[in-house]
Short mmCIF file of C-alpha atoms (C1' of nucleotides) in Angstrom, two decimals:
data_model
loop_
_atom_site.label_atom_id
_atom_site.label_comp_id
_atom_site.label_asym_id
_atom_site.label_seq_id
_atom_site.Cartn_x
_atom_site.Cartn_y
_atom_site.Cartn_z
CA UNK A 804 7.15 51.35 118.71
CA UNK A 805 6.99 54.02 121.38
CA UNK A 806 8.94 57.25 121.39
CA UNK A 807 12.17 56.75 123.29
CA UNK A 808 14.10 59.69 124.73
CA UNK A 809 17.38 59.91 126.58
CA UNK A 810 16.57 61.56 129.89
CA UNK A 811 19.44 63.43 131.51
CA UNK A 812 17.68 62.99 134.84
CA UNK A 813 18.07 59.22 134.76
CA UNK A 814 20.95 59.05 132.26
CA UNK A 815 19.18 56.48 130.19
CA UNK A 816 16.81 56.06 127.31
CA UNK A 817 13.20 55.83 128.45
CA UNK A 818 9.87 55.40 126.75
CA UNK A 819 8.13 58.75 126.60
CA UNK A 820 4.77 58.68 128.36
CA UNK A 821 3.15 62.10 128.46
CA UNK A 822 1.33 63.33 131.52
CA UNK A 823 -1.65 64.12 129.33
CA UNK A 824 -1.57 62.79 125.76
CA UNK A 825 -4.02 65.51 124.80
CA UNK A 826 -1.66 68.25 125.85
CA UNK A 827 2.04 67.50 125.56
CA UNK A 828 4.20 70.30 126.94
CA UNK A 829 7.76 71.14 125.95
CA UNK A 830 9.88 74.00 127.21
CA UNK A 831 13.18 74.92 125.61
CA UNK A 832 15.51 77.64 126.81
CA UNK A 833 15.63 80.35 124.18
CA UNK A 834 18.10 83.10 123.43
CA UNK A 835 19.28 86.01 125.47
CA UNK A 836 18.79 88.77 122.97
CA UNK A 837 21.95 90.84 123.06
CA UNK A 838 23.74 89.55 119.96
CA UNK A 839 23.07 87.66 116.77
CA UNK A 840 22.57 83.93 117.04
CA UNK A 841 25.68 81.85 116.45
CA UNK A 842 25.78 78.26 115.25
CA UNK A 843 25.93 77.03 118.82
CA UNK A 844 22.57 78.67 119.40
CA UNK A 845 21.23 77.12 116.23
CA UNK A 846 21.82 73.54 117.31
CA UNK A 847 19.17 73.33 120.05
CA UNK A 848 16.77 75.32 117.91
CA UNK A 849 17.07 72.76 115.10
CA UNK A 850 17.18 69.70 117.34
CA UNK A 851 14.10 70.64 119.31
CA UNK A 852 12.34 71.73 116.16
CA UNK A 853 12.67 68.16 114.93
CA UNK A 854 11.34 66.89 118.25
CA UNK A 855 8.45 69.34 118.01
CA UNK A 856 7.63 68.17 114.48
CA UNK A 857 7.80 64.55 115.63
CA UNK A 858 5.62 65.15 118.70
CA UNK A 859 3.03 66.86 116.53
CA UNK A 860 2.86 63.71 114.45
CA UNK A 861 2.38 61.56 117.52
CA UNK A 862 0.04 63.68 119.64
CA UNK A 863 -2.95 65.85 118.78
CA UNK A 864 -1.92 68.85 120.84
CA UNK A 865 1.63 69.89 121.59
CA UNK A 866 2.49 73.11 123.36
CA UNK A 867 6.02 74.23 122.62
CA UNK A 868 7.29 77.11 124.71
CA UNK A 869 10.57 78.81 123.97
CA UNK A 870 11.37 81.94 125.91
CA UNK A 871 13.18 85.09 124.99
CA UNK A 872 15.41 86.45 127.71
CA UNK A 873 15.23 90.20 127.42
CA UNK A 874 16.51 91.14 130.85
CA UNK A 875 20.08 90.21 131.55
CA UNK A 876 23.31 91.86 132.58
CA UNK A 877 24.89 91.06 129.22
CA UNK A 878 22.19 93.14 127.59
CA UNK A 879 22.78 95.92 130.08
CA UNK A 880 26.49 95.82 129.35
CA UNK A 881 25.84 95.98 125.63
CA UNK A 882 23.60 99.00 126.05
CA UNK A 883 26.20 100.77 128.12
CA UNK A 884 28.86 100.12 125.47
CA UNK A 885 26.86 101.21 122.48
CA UNK A 886 24.49 103.76 123.96
CA UNK A 887 21.60 102.04 122.23
CA UNK A 888 18.51 101.75 124.43
CA UNK A 889 17.94 98.29 125.90
CA UNK A 890 14.50 97.96 124.37
CA UNK A 891 15.95 98.69 120.92
CA UNK A 892 18.69 96.09 121.36
CA UNK A 893 16.31 93.39 122.50
CA UNK A 894 13.69 94.13 119.84
CA UNK A 895 16.24 94.21 117.04
CA UNK A 896 18.05 91.10 118.22
CA UNK A 897 14.84 89.13 118.72
CA UNK A 898 13.75 90.00 115.21
CA UNK A 899 17.13 88.97 113.79
CA UNK A 900 16.86 85.72 115.72
CA UNK A 901 13.51 84.98 114.14
CA UNK A 902 14.83 85.72 110.67
CA UNK A 903 17.92 83.58 111.13
CA UNK A 904 16.22 80.50 112.51
CA UNK A 905 13.29 80.89 110.13
CA UNK A 906 15.81 80.46 107.32
CA UNK A 907 16.77 77.18 109.01
CA UNK A 908 13.15 76.03 108.73
CA UNK A 909 12.54 76.17 112.47
CA UNK A 910 8.83 76.39 113.17
CA UNK A 911 7.78 79.13 115.55
CA UNK A 912 6.99 77.81 119.02
CA UNK A 913 3.39 77.95 120.21
CA UNK A 914 4.31 80.43 122.91
CA UNK A 915 7.36 82.67 122.98
CA UNK A 916 7.21 84.44 126.32
CA UNK A 917 9.48 87.35 127.16
CA UNK A 918 11.00 87.56 130.59
CA UNK A 919 10.14 91.23 131.06
CA UNK A 920 6.45 90.43 130.58
CA UNK A 921 6.51 87.93 133.45
CA UNK A 922 8.21 89.79 136.28
CA UNK A 923 5.03 89.52 138.37
CA UNK A 924 5.01 85.73 138.14
CA UNK A 925 8.67 85.64 139.13
CA UNK A 926 8.00 87.78 142.18
CA UNK A 927 5.18 85.47 143.24
CA UNK A 928 7.46 82.49 142.96
CA UNK A 929 10.25 84.15 144.90
CA UNK A 930 7.77 85.00 147.64
CA UNK A 931 6.70 81.38 147.82
CA UNK A 932 10.33 80.33 148.17
CA UNK A 933 10.84 82.82 151.00
CA UNK A 934 7.69 81.64 152.77
CA UNK A 935 8.72 78.02 152.50
CA UNK A 936 12.16 78.73 153.90
CA UNK A 937 14.05 78.03 150.70
CA UNK A 938 15.25 81.59 150.20
CA UNK A 939 16.58 84.46 152.25
CA UNK A 940 17.24 88.16 151.89
CA UNK A 941 20.69 89.67 152.15
CA UNK A 942 21.90 93.13 151.21
CA UNK A 943 18.99 93.83 148.92
CA UNK A 944 19.26 90.45 147.23
CA UNK A 945 17.04 87.44 147.54
CA UNK A 946 19.00 84.21 147.37
CA UNK A 947 18.01 80.60 147.00
CA UNK A 948 19.30 78.50 149.84
CA UNK A 949 20.86 75.41 148.32
CA UNK A 950 21.22 73.57 151.68
CA UNK A 951 17.44 73.89 152.11
CA UNK A 952 16.93 71.35 149.36
CA UNK A 953 18.17 67.91 150.29
CA UNK A 954 18.36 66.51 146.78
CA UNK A 955 19.83 69.58 145.08
CA UNK A 956 22.17 68.44 142.32
CA UNK A 957 20.00 65.57 141.10
CA UNK A 958 20.20 66.58 137.45
CA UNK A 959 23.92 67.30 137.19
CA UNK A 960 24.76 64.68 139.82
CA UNK A 961 26.73 66.93 142.04
CA UNK A 962 26.84 66.93 145.77
CA UNK A 963 26.84 70.10 147.81
CA UNK A 964 30.37 69.35 148.94
CA UNK A 965 31.49 69.24 145.34
CA UNK A 966 29.88 72.57 144.73
CA UNK A 967 31.89 74.15 147.48
CA UNK A 968 35.08 72.53 146.28
CA UNK A 969 34.33 73.49 142.71
CA UNK A 970 33.58 77.12 143.37
CA UNK A 971 36.31 78.86 141.46
CA UNK A 972 34.89 82.30 141.51
CA UNK A 973 34.90 84.60 144.45
CA UNK A 974 31.89 83.88 146.58
CA UNK A 975 29.79 86.94 147.29
CA UNK A 976 30.00 87.78 151.00
CA UNK A 977 26.24 87.86 151.45
CA UNK A 978 25.85 84.21 150.46
CA UNK A 979 25.19 81.80 153.30
CA UNK A 980 26.43 78.90 151.19
CA UNK A 981 28.80 79.19 148.24
CA UNK A 982 26.33 77.50 145.93
CA UNK A 983 23.41 79.77 146.80
CA UNK A 984 22.22 81.67 143.77
CA UNK A 985 20.44 84.92 143.13
CA UNK A 986 16.68 85.06 142.66
CA UNK A 987 16.39 88.83 142.79
CA UNK A 988 18.97 91.56 142.82
CA UNK A 989 18.80 95.29 143.38
CA UNK A 990 19.02 97.66 140.42
CA UNK A 991 20.62 101.06 140.50
CA UNK A 992 18.69 103.82 138.75
CA UNK A 993 20.61 103.42 135.51
CA UNK A 994 19.67 99.75 135.23
CA UNK A 995 16.33 98.17 134.35
CA UNK A 996 14.32 97.50 137.48
CA UNK A 997 10.89 96.63 138.74
CA UNK A 998 9.26 97.36 142.06
CA UNK A 999 9.14 94.37 144.36
CA UNK A 1000 8.67 93.59 148.06
CA UNK A 1001 12.48 93.82 148.25
CA UNK A 1002 12.81 97.14 146.54
CA UNK A 1003 13.48 98.10 142.96
CA UNK A 1004 15.41 95.33 141.27
CA UNK A 1005 15.62 92.71 138.58
CA UNK A 1006 15.39 88.93 138.48
CA UNK A 1007 18.27 86.50 138.54
CA UNK A 1008 18.88 84.43 135.46
CA UNK A 1009 17.22 81.16 136.41
CA UNK A 1010 13.90 82.27 137.82
CA UNK A 1011 12.38 83.36 134.53
CA UNK A 1012 12.28 79.87 133.08
CA UNK A 1013 10.70 78.50 136.23
CA UNK A 1014 8.04 81.21 136.19
CA UNK A 1015 7.27 81.08 132.49
CA UNK A 1016 7.17 77.31 132.17
CA UNK A 1017 4.66 77.21 135.01
CA UNK A 1018 2.61 79.96 133.40
CA UNK A 1019 2.18 78.12 130.10
CA UNK A 1020 2.74 74.45 130.88
CA UNK A 1021 1.81 74.08 134.52
CA UNK A 1022 3.80 73.04 137.56
CA UNK A 1023 4.67 69.60 136.23
CA UNK A 1024 5.17 69.14 132.52
CA UNK A 1025 6.67 66.71 130.06
CA UNK A 1026 9.84 67.86 128.35
CA UNK A 1027 12.47 70.46 129.12
CA UNK A 1028 15.30 70.94 126.68
CA UNK A 1029 18.39 72.97 126.05
CA UNK A 1030 22.10 72.78 125.44
CA UNK A 1031 24.26 70.55 127.58
CA UNK A 1032 26.01 73.56 129.02
CA UNK A 1033 22.76 74.52 130.71
CA UNK A 1034 22.57 71.36 132.81
CA UNK A 1035 24.55 73.12 135.48
CA UNK A 1036 23.79 75.54 136.88
CA UNK A 1037 20.81 76.78 134.93
CA UNK A 1038 18.61 73.71 134.78
CA UNK A 1039 19.70 72.48 138.17
CA UNK A 1040 18.59 75.77 139.62
CA UNK A 1041 15.34 75.81 137.70
CA UNK A 1042 14.52 72.46 139.25
CA UNK A 1043 15.43 73.75 142.70
CA UNK A 1044 13.26 76.83 142.38
CA UNK A 1045 10.25 75.11 140.90
CA UNK A 1046 10.25 72.05 143.09
CA UNK A 1047 10.78 74.06 146.27
CA UNK A 1048 8.22 76.72 145.37
CA UNK A 1049 5.48 74.27 144.45
CA UNK A 1050 6.30 71.13 146.36
CA UNK A 1051 5.64 69.11 143.22
CA UNK A 1052 7.80 67.66 140.46
CA UNK A 1053 8.99 69.90 137.65
CA UNK A 1054 9.91 68.71 134.14
CA UNK A 1055 9.76 64.93 133.70
CA UNK A 1056 12.10 64.41 130.73
CA UNK A 1057 15.25 66.50 130.39
CA UNK A 1058 16.88 66.58 126.98
CA UNK A 1059 20.23 68.16 126.25
CA UNK A 1060 21.99 68.56 122.96
CA UNK A 1061 25.75 68.13 122.85
CA UNK A 1062 28.28 70.89 122.42
CA UNK A 1063 29.25 72.39 119.16
CA UNK A 1064 32.87 72.73 118.13
CA UNK A 1065 34.37 74.32 115.06
CA UNK A 1066 37.03 72.55 113.00
CA UNK A 1067 37.88 70.37 115.97
CA UNK A 1068 38.26 73.19 118.42
CA UNK A 1069 36.05 74.79 120.95
CA UNK A 1070 34.17 77.64 119.40
CA UNK A 1071 35.29 80.92 120.85
CA UNK A 1072 35.75 84.50 119.89
CA UNK A 1073 39.44 84.47 120.74
CA UNK A 1074 40.12 81.60 118.32
CA UNK A 1075 38.33 83.49 115.59
CA UNK A 1076 36.13 80.52 114.79
CA UNK A 1077 32.93 82.14 115.90
CA UNK A 1078 30.24 82.10 113.22
CA UNK A 1079 26.84 83.65 113.35
CA UNK A 1080 23.93 81.97 111.64
CA UNK A 1081 23.76 85.00 109.40
CA UNK A 1082 27.37 84.48 108.25
CA UNK A 1083 26.57 80.91 107.31
CA UNK A 1084 23.34 81.81 105.54
CA UNK A 1085 25.41 84.03 103.30
CA UNK A 1086 27.55 81.04 102.38
CA UNK A 1087 25.06 78.23 102.09
CA UNK A 1088 21.31 77.71 101.93
CA UNK A 1089 19.51 77.25 105.25
CA UNK A 1090 18.53 73.68 104.46
CA UNK A 1091 22.16 72.73 103.95
CA UNK A 1092 23.00 74.15 107.36
CA UNK A 1093 20.06 72.33 108.84
CA UNK A 1094 20.93 68.97 107.32
CA UNK A 1095 24.51 69.44 108.40
CA UNK A 1096 23.36 69.83 112.00
CA UNK A 1097 21.11 66.80 111.73
CA UNK A 1098 23.82 64.61 110.24
CA UNK A 1099 25.09 63.79 113.71
CA UNK A 1100 23.08 62.58 116.68
CA UNK A 1101 21.91 65.47 118.85
CA UNK A 1102 23.44 64.03 121.98
CA UNK A 1103 26.94 63.82 120.53
CA UNK A 1104 29.36 66.68 120.35
CA UNK A 1105 29.12 68.22 116.91
CA UNK A 1106 32.17 69.35 115.01
CA UNK A 1107 31.18 72.10 112.61
CA UNK A 1108 33.48 72.16 109.57
CA UNK A 1109 33.49 73.82 106.18
CA UNK A 1110 33.89 70.36 104.65
CA UNK A 1111 30.89 69.08 106.55
CA UNK A 1112 28.76 71.93 105.33
CA UNK A 1113 29.89 71.25 101.78
CA UNK A 1114 28.94 67.60 102.09
CA UNK A 1115 25.60 68.49 103.61
CA UNK A 1116 24.85 70.77 100.73
CA UNK A 1117 25.75 68.01 98.27
CA UNK A 1118 23.43 65.70 100.15
CA UNK A 1119 20.52 68.14 99.89
CA UNK A 1120 21.39 68.59 96.21
CA UNK A 1121 21.02 64.88 95.73
CA UNK A 1122 17.56 64.86 97.33
CA UNK A 1123 16.36 67.82 95.30
CA UNK A 1124 17.79 66.31 92.12
CA UNK A 1125 15.68 63.25 92.71
CA UNK A 1126 12.64 65.49 93.11
CA UNK A 1127 13.54 67.54 90.06
CA UNK A 1128 13.44 64.47 87.87
CA UNK A 1129 9.80 63.91 88.87
CA UNK A 1130 8.67 67.53 88.96
CA UNK A 1131 5.67 66.71 86.78
CA UNK A 1132 4.49 63.84 88.99
CA UNK A 1133 1.89 64.41 91.70
CA UNK A 1134 3.17 62.88 94.95
CA UNK A 1135 1.12 60.17 96.56
CA UNK A 1136 0.90 59.49 100.29
CA UNK A 1137 2.27 62.93 100.98
CA UNK A 1138 1.30 62.85 104.67
CA UNK A 1139 2.38 59.35 105.60
CA UNK A 1140 5.79 59.50 107.18
CA UNK A 1141 7.70 56.42 106.01
CA UNK A 1142 7.87 53.88 108.80
CA UNK A 1143 11.66 53.66 108.82
CA UNK A 1144 12.08 57.43 109.09
CA UNK A 1145 9.57 57.53 111.91
CA UNK A 1146 11.23 54.62 113.67
CA UNK A 1147 14.63 56.29 113.49
CA UNK A 1148 13.31 59.51 115.00
CA UNK A 1149 11.32 57.70 117.67
CA UNK A 1150 14.55 56.10 118.81
CA UNK A 1151 15.85 59.13 120.67
CA UNK A 1152 15.78 61.36 117.61
CA UNK A 1153 18.25 59.42 115.50
CA UNK A 1154 18.39 62.05 112.78
CA UNK A 1155 21.49 60.67 110.98
CA UNK A 1156 19.69 57.37 110.51
CA UNK A 1157 16.53 59.18 109.42
CA UNK A 1158 18.53 61.17 106.87
CA UNK A 1159 20.08 57.97 105.55
CA UNK A 1160 16.55 56.67 104.97
CA UNK A 1161 15.78 59.83 103.05
CA UNK A 1162 18.69 58.97 100.79
CA UNK A 1163 17.38 55.45 100.34
CA UNK A 1164 13.98 56.88 99.41
CA UNK A 1165 15.69 59.15 96.89
CA UNK A 1166 17.44 56.14 95.39
CA UNK A 1167 14.13 54.33 95.08
CA UNK A 1168 12.64 57.42 93.48
CA UNK A 1169 15.51 57.60 90.99
CA UNK A 1170 15.04 53.95 90.12
CA UNK A 1171 11.25 54.05 89.86
CA UNK A 1172 10.12 52.93 86.43
CA UNK A 1173 6.44 53.79 86.37
CA UNK A 1174 4.60 57.00 87.16
CA UNK A 1175 2.75 55.17 89.90
CA UNK A 1176 5.99 54.20 91.61
CA UNK A 1177 7.41 57.65 91.14
CA UNK A 1178 4.34 59.21 92.73
CA UNK A 1179 4.58 56.88 95.69
CA UNK A 1180 8.31 57.34 96.31
CA UNK A 1181 8.07 61.08 95.81
CA UNK A 1182 5.31 61.27 98.40
CA UNK A 1183 7.33 59.14 100.80
CA UNK A 1184 10.46 61.24 100.38
CA UNK A 1185 8.60 64.49 100.91
CA UNK A 1186 6.69 63.16 103.91
CA UNK A 1187 9.87 61.85 105.50
CA UNK A 1188 11.65 65.12 104.87
CA UNK A 1189 8.80 67.10 106.43
CA UNK A 1190 9.39 65.64 109.89
CA UNK A 1191 13.02 66.65 109.61
CA UNK A 1192 12.11 70.10 108.32
CA UNK A 1193 13.89 69.46 105.03
CA UNK A 1194 12.90 69.79 101.36
CA UNK A 1195 10.56 72.58 102.32
CA UNK A 1196 11.19 74.78 99.33
CA UNK A 1197 10.55 74.81 95.61
CA UNK A 1198 13.01 72.60 93.78
CA UNK A 1199 14.05 75.26 91.28
CA UNK A 1200 14.46 77.85 94.03
CA UNK A 1201 16.92 75.51 95.72
CA UNK A 1202 19.06 75.21 92.61
CA UNK A 1203 19.00 78.94 91.98
CA UNK A 1204 20.30 79.86 95.40
CA UNK A 1205 23.27 82.16 95.26
CA UNK A 1206 25.57 83.38 98.01
CA UNK A 1207 25.26 86.91 99.32
CA UNK A 1208 27.50 89.51 97.73
CA UNK A 1209 28.47 87.16 94.92
CA UNK A 1210 28.93 88.18 91.31
CA UNK A 1211 26.81 85.35 90.00
CA UNK A 1212 25.22 85.50 86.60
CA UNK A 1213 21.57 86.48 86.80
CA UNK A 1214 18.91 83.84 86.25
CA UNK A 1215 17.85 85.65 83.10
CA UNK A 1216 21.35 85.72 81.66
CA UNK A 1217 21.75 82.02 82.36
CA UNK A 1218 18.43 81.24 80.69
CA UNK A 1219 19.54 83.21 77.62
CA UNK A 1220 22.79 81.27 77.36
CA UNK A 1221 20.98 78.00 77.82
CA UNK A 1222 18.64 78.91 74.96
CA UNK A 1223 21.60 79.81 72.74
CA UNK A 1224 23.19 76.49 73.55
CA UNK A 1225 20.00 74.59 72.77
CA UNK A 1226 19.94 76.30 69.36
CA UNK A 1227 23.59 75.42 68.78
CA UNK A 1228 22.98 71.80 69.66
CA UNK A 1229 20.02 71.64 67.32
CA UNK A 1230 22.24 72.74 64.49
CA UNK A 1231 24.90 70.25 65.64
CA UNK A 1232 27.26 73.07 66.45
CA UNK A 1233 28.73 71.21 69.39
CA UNK A 1234 31.80 73.40 69.61
CA UNK A 1235 29.57 76.38 70.35
CA UNK A 1236 27.41 74.30 72.71
CA UNK A 1237 30.47 73.22 74.66
CA UNK A 1238 31.81 76.76 74.73
CA UNK A 1239 28.61 77.97 76.33
CA UNK A 1240 28.64 75.13 78.80
CA UNK A 1241 32.20 76.04 79.70
CA UNK A 1242 31.31 79.69 80.10
CA UNK A 1243 28.49 78.79 82.46
CA UNK A 1244 30.63 76.29 84.34
CA UNK A 1245 33.24 78.98 84.87
CA UNK A 1246 30.49 80.95 86.53
CA UNK A 1247 29.50 78.08 88.76
CA UNK A 1248 26.51 76.96 86.72
CA UNK A 1249 26.10 73.29 85.86
CA UNK A 1250 24.01 72.17 82.93
CA UNK A 1251 22.13 68.93 82.69
CA UNK A 1252 20.67 67.74 79.39
CA UNK A 1253 17.74 65.48 80.08
CA UNK A 1254 14.85 63.93 78.21
CA UNK A 1255 12.69 66.94 79.16
CA UNK A 1256 15.20 69.55 78.05
CA UNK A 1257 18.16 71.24 79.64
CA UNK A 1258 18.16 72.31 83.28
CA UNK A 1259 20.77 74.20 85.19
CA UNK A 1260 21.88 74.66 88.76
CA UNK A 1261 24.36 76.69 90.68
CA UNK A 1262 27.04 74.57 92.29
"C1'" G B 396 40.59 66.99 141.43
"C1'" G B 397 35.13 66.01 140.22
"C1'" C B 398 31.47 64.99 136.35
"C1'" C B 399 30.28 63.64 131.28
"C1'" G B 400 30.81 62.04 126.21
"C1'" G B 401 33.93 59.88 122.52
"C1'" G B 402 37.78 56.62 119.72
"C1'" U B 403 34.14 52.83 113.19
"C1'" G B 404 36.66 52.28 106.25
"C1'" G B 405 40.02 58.47 102.48
"C1'" C B 406 36.17 61.99 105.02
"C1'" A B 407 31.50 62.64 107.72
"C1'" G B 408 28.56 59.45 110.53
"C1'" A B 409 24.73 55.44 112.18
"C1'" G B 410 24.32 50.64 113.97
"C1'" U B 411 24.65 45.57 115.42
"C1'" G B 412 26.65 39.43 119.54
"C1'" G B 413 27.08 35.95 113.64
"C1'" C B 414 23.78 38.87 107.97
"C1'" U B 415 25.13 45.80 102.76
"C1'" A B 416 24.30 51.46 107.21
"C1'" U B 417 23.92 56.01 104.48
"C1'" G B 418 26.21 60.22 101.98
"C1'" C B 419 30.66 62.30 99.91
"C1'" A B 420 35.37 60.94 97.76
"C1'" G B 421 37.91 56.50 94.65
"C1'" A B 422 37.74 52.40 90.74
"C1'" G B 423 35.06 49.82 86.62
"C1'" G B 424 30.60 49.64 83.55
"C1'" A B 425 25.75 51.45 81.29
"C1'" C B 426 23.56 55.84 79.42
"C1'" U B 427 25.16 60.71 76.82
"C1'" G B 428 27.27 64.35 70.53
"C1'" C B 429 30.59 65.45 74.97
"C1'" A B 430 29.17 66.03 79.84
"C1'" A B 431 26.21 66.17 84.15
"C1'" A B 432 22.62 63.59 86.66
"C1'" U B 433 21.08 58.61 87.25
"C1'" C B 434 21.58 53.30 87.52
"C1'" C B 435 24.74 48.73 88.09
"C1'" U B 436 29.33 46.63 90.10
"C1'" U B 437 33.37 47.39 93.41
"C1'" G B 438 37.72 48.32 97.18
"C1'" U B 439 38.94 50.29 102.09
"C1'" A B 440 36.38 49.51 109.08
"C1'" C B 441 35.30 49.08 113.96
"C1'" G B 442 42.03 52.51 119.57
"C1'" U B 443 44.65 48.64 122.70
"C1'" C B 444 45.18 44.34 126.03
"C1'" G B 445 42.53 40.72 128.45
"C1'" G B 446 37.69 38.24 129.82
"C1'" U B 447 32.70 36.07 128.77
"C1'" U B 448 30.91 33.35 124.25
"C1'" C B 449 30.43 28.31 119.43
"C1'" G B 450 31.31 33.39 117.69
"C1'" A B 451 32.58 40.44 119.70
"C1'" U B 452 33.43 46.12 116.26
"C1'" U B 453 28.86 45.20 119.37
"C1'" C B 454 28.80 42.72 126.38
"C1'" C B 455 32.49 43.10 130.90
"C1'" G B 456 37.28 44.85 132.95
"C1'" G B 457 42.16 47.23 132.56
"C1'" C B 458 45.06 50.46 129.58
"C1'" C B 459 46.07 54.28 125.92
"C1'" U B 460 44.00 58.46 123.81
"C1'" C B 461 40.72 62.77 122.35
"C1'" G B 462 37.21 66.35 123.74
"C1'" G B 463 33.89 69.07 126.85
"C1'" C B 464 31.93 71.01 131.48
"C1'" C B 465 32.62 72.45 136.86
"C1'" U B 466 27.83 79.08 138.96
"C1'" C B 467 29.34 84.06 131.31
"C1'" C B 468 27.74 80.35 127.57
"C1'" A B 469 22.88 76.67 123.40
#
RNA sequence: GGCCGGGUGGCAGAGUGGCUAUGCAGAGGACUGCAAAUCCUUGUACGUCGGUUCGAUUCCGGCCUCGGCCUCCA
């Protein structure tokens, strides 16, 4: 069964056929580093991480590029507010981004280019657009001429007339057409700027992705991904710039993850339902957050709820409990992704179905009677979880996780109480044993008496 | 106004022209000093009205309804 992907360009599911199976290229729009990542930012990171893991299983060489936007007017505004130097803001925020998404088990991309390190390539591309008659200069700006591209709007399926009608912001007077967008804009001395043929200035938002994808993946490449909100204008404009500058096709498969809502409402700062990844990592382990995200199909809108996170955590608990019961068994077939998990993911990244297969594997593991069966099912469960970026940590570490700033009992204190209870049980002092269990339960610690002794976990 | 995606059992959420999704929650049972975990059994579905069909939750059309986007935004 081939890999099938829903391509926004054609609005249908298509078999994925790479340009060069020996070098599959994927570009995903990364963060603008002016503030900590919120859960909306986390969704594409997790979704495309799963795709990356899947592609690596299917092809020998995958190049995953995810940029960091470190030049942007939002960053400039932040610097002006706080007085913190721009370079400090971007460095600090980029580092925080890496920490946050690392906790969500997102693999680092192969290349993580920064916009400010590719200004030269952007200038070259803008020059090409000017030479080919797809851009013009006006009042220190360089603008892309939307009417110069006959099939502009192919991705978002908009016509140029609609763009005029839909323009709800004031159109800058130097624009020849309301939909024209900025490639380069002048910078005053207090703003970041680079010398260019058009004076000291800075790039527009869209050009960086066009320049950096070409730098690392070539003019035409396989997959371009991002959030659905980027379809227009960002990705539409990337296509316009790249196609018009090079005269050749740009990305072949466009993938977009759906929007993220919170408790049924649009996530926004004014509604007070705006969570950062960091906030959530203080409340729940990263793998619970990750599984929660993967419990709905990437293309659907996702409603983030406290209840959903709770259920996701319970689901991960269940998988780790299955593993805990076979901690002493060496897994077998550790690298063979179970066929049903693979099939689910190859069908346009059907992660909810893949997760359900993980649960079925856990059930089989729980039911396994012989060590041979246990070894086989354990290997299958772990291998299936790997492609989803789940079950990546030590089983006991998972059960010992504790929220930030909590007043949880220490591991050592819990171990002591467990030992006391074991002694009480040995002497048939069940009243004392139950008292200790109750004391631990009151502190959020669950005990499980098994054939191999007593284990505990934080709930 | 334009574009797009939805409406599935208590909840979340896949999927399918006729055959158990899965998890959580519920009920009964086994196991356990008691529990927990686990296993077994089990109840509750496919917005609405038509059409196509031997048969539709699943295809087609109308309707109702929810949500998002339309040059800040993953």
